[in-house]
């Protein structure tokens, strides 16, 4: 095994040039996730129902040095999930990261969305879901297919 990665171990964690979809991007935590990923060099595809709010977040992402695409949809149906992923692929060529952001990650709608996305596109993306505050909520998101869970209060 080559140990070239030891020359720059932080590159293992880089999102530069990766494409991230951030759902719930007009909420406080979703907006922070989108802006943080953009500032770190990721292309971001931001989604929510609020098109005007998304445009503002996209402008902030671009100002931070990232590239942004707006999709005014929620991942609430197979058609919406497909449209969101397709928009990302059309704009940036692939999807590497998916952030399902909500203020209450332990509800059936979020669990269903994570499961749907994982079933339809899990071979294409790693899913980060949350926000949760309990072990049971973490377990539920992992059981639904999340690859990582965002915890906090």
mmCIF file of C-alpha atoms in Angstrom:
data_model
loop_
_atom_site.group_PDB
_atom_site.id
_atom_site.type_symbol
_atom_site.label_atom_id
_atom_site.label_comp_id
_atom_site.label_asym_id
_atom_site.label_seq_id
_atom_site.Cartn_x
_atom_site.Cartn_y
_atom_site.Cartn_z
ATOM 1 C CA UNK A 1 0.000 0.000 0.000
ATOM 2 C CA UNK A 2 1.278 3.416 -0.945
ATOM 3 C CA UNK A 3 1.726 5.916 1.842
ATOM 4 C CA UNK A 4 1.563 8.980 -0.401
ATOM 5 C CA UNK A 5 -1.461 10.204 1.550
ATOM 6 C CA UNK A 6 0.852 10.816 4.514
ATOM 7 C CA UNK A 7 2.397 13.740 2.638
ATOM 8 C CA UNK A 8 -0.947 15.554 2.955
ATOM 9 C CA UNK A 9 -3.220 13.631 5.351
ATOM 10 C CA UNK A 10 -5.818 16.401 5.503
ATOM 11 C CA UNK A 11 -6.505 15.802 1.803
ATOM 12 C CA UNK A 12 -8.328 12.645 2.914
ATOM 13 C CA UNK A 13 -11.020 14.910 4.348
ATOM 14 C CA UNK A 14 -11.146 17.466 1.550
ATOM 15 C CA UNK A 15 -14.435 18.263 -0.173
ATOM 16 C CA UNK A 16 -12.746 20.455 -2.777
ATOM 17 C CA UNK A 17 -14.255 19.698 -6.168
ATOM 18 C CA UNK A 18 -16.871 17.350 -4.680
ATOM 19 C CA UNK A 19 -20.551 17.985 -5.247
ATOM 20 C CA UNK A 20 -22.889 18.213 -2.271
ATOM 21 C CA UNK A 21 -26.671 18.416 -2.251
ATOM 22 C CA UNK A 22 -27.986 20.229 0.814
ATOM 23 C CA UNK A 23 -31.714 19.903 1.502
ATOM 24 C CA UNK A 24 -33.387 22.314 3.876
ATOM 25 C CA UNK A 25 -30.844 24.908 2.772
ATOM 26 C CA UNK A 26 -32.978 27.905 3.724
ATOM 27 C CA UNK A 27 -33.057 26.835 7.368
ATOM 28 C CA UNK A 28 -30.334 28.053 9.713
ATOM 29 C CA UNK A 29 -28.433 24.753 9.890
ATOM 30 C CA UNK A 30 -28.908 23.915 6.213
ATOM 31 C CA UNK A 31 -27.624 27.341 5.203
ATOM 32 C CA UNK A 32 -24.561 26.912 7.420
ATOM 33 C CA UNK A 33 -23.915 23.465 5.928
ATOM 34 C CA UNK A 34 -24.180 24.839 2.378
ATOM 35 C CA UNK A 35 -21.946 27.830 3.070
ATOM 36 C CA UNK A 36 -19.364 25.747 4.935
ATOM 37 C CA UNK A 37 -19.155 23.202 2.118
ATOM 38 C CA UNK A 38 -18.907 25.988 -0.485
ATOM 39 C CA UNK A 39 -16.177 27.759 1.473
ATOM 40 C CA UNK A 40 -14.285 24.450 1.646
ATOM 41 C CA UNK A 41 -14.385 24.179 -2.151
ATOM 42 C CA UNK A 42 -17.401 21.958 -2.761
ATOM 43 C CA UNK A 43 -19.973 22.563 -5.461
ATOM 44 C CA UNK A 44 -23.319 22.876 -3.690
ATOM 45 C CA UNK A 45 -26.804 22.118 -4.941
ATOM 46 C CA UNK A 46 -29.169 23.695 -2.469
ATOM 47 C CA UNK A 47 -32.805 22.692 -2.110
ATOM 48 C CA UNK A 48 -35.911 23.871 -0.257
ATOM 49 C CA UNK A 49 -39.336 25.205 -1.188
ATOM 50 C CA UNK A 50 -38.340 28.868 -0.809
ATOM 51 C CA UNK A 51 -36.824 29.837 -4.187
ATOM 52 C CA UNK A 52 -36.047 33.419 -3.140
ATOM 53 C CA UNK A 53 -34.347 32.272 0.049
ATOM 54 C CA UNK A 54 -32.321 29.741 -1.942
ATOM 55 C CA UNK A 55 -31.107 32.471 -4.307
ATOM 56 C CA UNK A 56 -29.783 34.445 -1.326
ATOM 57 C CA UNK A 57 -27.969 31.400 0.101
ATOM 58 C CA UNK A 58 -26.550 30.597 -3.358
ATOM 59 C CA UNK A 59 -25.177 34.132 -3.668
ATOM 60 C CA UNK A 60 -23.503 33.771 -0.276
ATOM 61 C CA UNK A 61 -21.995 30.424 -1.333
ATOM 62 C CA UNK A 62 -20.577 31.997 -4.483
ATOM 63 C CA UNK A 63 -19.222 34.940 -2.485
ATOM 64 C CA UNK A 64 -17.373 32.389 -0.315
ATOM 65 C CA UNK A 65 -15.708 30.977 -3.420
ATOM 66 C CA UNK A 66 -17.992 28.038 -4.133
ATOM 67 C CA UNK A 67 -20.254 27.163 -7.012
ATOM 68 C CA UNK A 68 -23.972 26.840 -6.357
ATOM 69 C CA UNK A 69 -27.078 25.544 -8.094
ATOM 70 C CA UNK A 70 -30.611 26.190 -6.816
ATOM 71 C CA UNK A 71 -33.364 23.546 -6.967
ATOM 72 C CA UNK A 72 -36.637 24.753 -5.446
ATOM 73 C CA UNK A 73 -37.872 21.305 -4.378
ATOM 74 C CA UNK A 74 -37.905 19.142 -1.255
ATOM 75 C CA UNK A 75 -36.974 15.430 -1.391
ATOM 76 C CA UNK A 76 -40.570 14.520 -0.582
ATOM 77 C CA UNK A 77 -41.254 12.226 -3.542
ATOM 78 C CA UNK A 78 -39.401 9.979 -5.944
ATOM 79 C CA UNK A 79 -39.886 12.532 -8.715
ATOM 80 C CA UNK A 80 -38.430 15.341 -6.594
ATOM 81 C CA UNK A 81 -35.476 13.199 -5.484
ATOM 82 C CA UNK A 82 -34.756 12.281 -9.091
ATOM 83 C CA UNK A 83 -35.030 15.914 -10.189
ATOM 84 C CA UNK A 84 -32.680 17.116 -7.445
ATOM 85 C CA UNK A 85 -30.036 14.497 -8.203
ATOM 86 C CA UNK A 86 -30.394 15.041 -11.954
ATOM 87 C CA UNK A 87 -29.923 18.802 -11.548
ATOM 88 C CA UNK A 88 -26.702 18.149 -9.626
ATOM 89 C CA UNK A 89 -25.421 15.689 -12.222
ATOM 90 C CA UNK A 90 -26.372 18.013 -15.097
ATOM 91 C CA UNK A 91 -24.592 20.978 -13.503
ATOM 92 C CA UNK A 92 -21.553 19.344 -11.882
ATOM 93 C CA UNK A 93 -21.293 15.842 -13.363
ATOM 94 C CA UNK A 94 -21.833 13.817 -10.199
ATOM 95 C CA UNK A 95 -23.053 13.822 -6.609
ATOM 96 C CA UNK A 96 -20.714 12.895 -3.775
ATOM 97 C CA UNK A 97 -22.419 14.137 -0.616
ATOM 98 C CA UNK A 98 -26.037 14.593 0.397
ATOM 99 C CA UNK A 99 -27.026 16.577 3.482
ATOM 100 C CA UNK A 100 -30.635 16.021 4.602
ATOM 101 C CA UNK A 101 -31.043 18.887 7.029
ATOM 102 C CA UNK A 102 -34.004 19.418 9.280
ATOM 103 C CA UNK A 103 -34.528 20.839 12.736
ATOM 104 C CA UNK A 104 -36.051 17.534 13.871
ATOM 105 C CA UNK A 105 -34.362 14.568 12.210
ATOM 106 C CA UNK A 106 -36.309 11.960 14.135
ATOM 107 C CA UNK A 107 -39.605 12.188 12.314
ATOM 108 C CA UNK A 108 -41.166 9.854 9.794
ATOM 109 C CA UNK A 109 -40.953 12.309 6.891
ATOM 110 C CA UNK A 110 -37.176 12.650 7.270
ATOM 111 C CA UNK A 111 -36.715 8.913 7.800
ATOM 112 C CA UNK A 112 -38.776 8.205 4.678
ATOM 113 C CA UNK A 113 -36.793 10.771 2.648
ATOM 114 C CA UNK A 114 -33.456 9.272 3.724
ATOM 115 C CA UNK A 115 -34.670 5.772 2.885
ATOM 116 C CA UNK A 116 -36.022 6.869 -0.491
ATOM 117 C CA UNK A 117 -32.832 8.680 -1.425
ATOM 118 C CA UNK A 118 -30.648 5.783 -0.262
ATOM 119 C CA UNK A 119 -32.778 3.263 -2.170
ATOM 120 C CA UNK A 120 -32.746 5.335 -5.356
ATOM 121 C CA UNK A 121 -29.282 6.916 -5.267
ATOM 122 C CA UNK A 122 -27.306 5.312 -2.449
ATOM 123 C CA UNK A 123 -24.664 3.968 -4.801
ATOM 124 C CA UNK A 124 -23.948 7.558 -5.889
ATOM 125 C CA UNK A 125 -23.872 9.518 -2.632
ATOM 126 C CA UNK A 126 -22.995 9.466 1.035
ATOM 127 C CA UNK A 127 -25.921 10.744 3.108
ATOM 128 C CA UNK A 128 -25.514 12.996 6.149
ATOM 129 C CA UNK A 129 -28.825 13.437 7.978
ATOM 130 C CA UNK A 130 -29.980 15.228 11.089
ATOM 131 C CA UNK A 131 -30.346 17.196 13.345
ATOM 132 C CA UNK A 132 -30.903 14.799 16.260
ATOM 133 C CA UNK A 133 -30.455 14.879 20.013
ATOM 134 C CA UNK A 134 -30.945 11.260 21.114
ATOM 135 C CA UNK A 135 -29.410 7.872 20.533
ATOM 136 C CA UNK A 136 -32.768 6.526 19.348
ATOM 137 C CA UNK A 137 -32.976 9.238 16.693
ATOM 138 C CA UNK A 138 -29.421 8.478 15.569
ATOM 139 C CA UNK A 139 -30.229 4.778 15.308
ATOM 140 C CA UNK A 140 -33.397 5.509 13.335
ATOM 141 C CA UNK A 141 -31.523 7.626 10.761
ATOM 142 C CA UNK A 142 -28.768 5.033 10.431
ATOM 143 C CA UNK A 143 -31.383 2.298 10.013
ATOM 144 C CA UNK A 144 -33.048 4.396 7.285
ATOM 145 C CA UNK A 145 -29.753 4.503 5.389
ATOM 146 C CA UNK A 146 -27.847 7.568 6.573
ATOM 147 C CA UNK A 147 -24.070 7.193 6.326
ATOM 148 C CA UNK A 148 -23.501 9.858 8.976
ATOM 149 C CA UNK A 149 -25.728 11.710 11.433
ATOM 150 C CA UNK A 150 -25.536 15.348 12.468
ATOM 151 C CA UNK A 151 -26.208 15.679 16.198
ATOM 152 C CA UNK A 152 -26.799 18.763 18.301
ATOM 153 C CA UNK A 153 -29.344 20.862 20.098
#
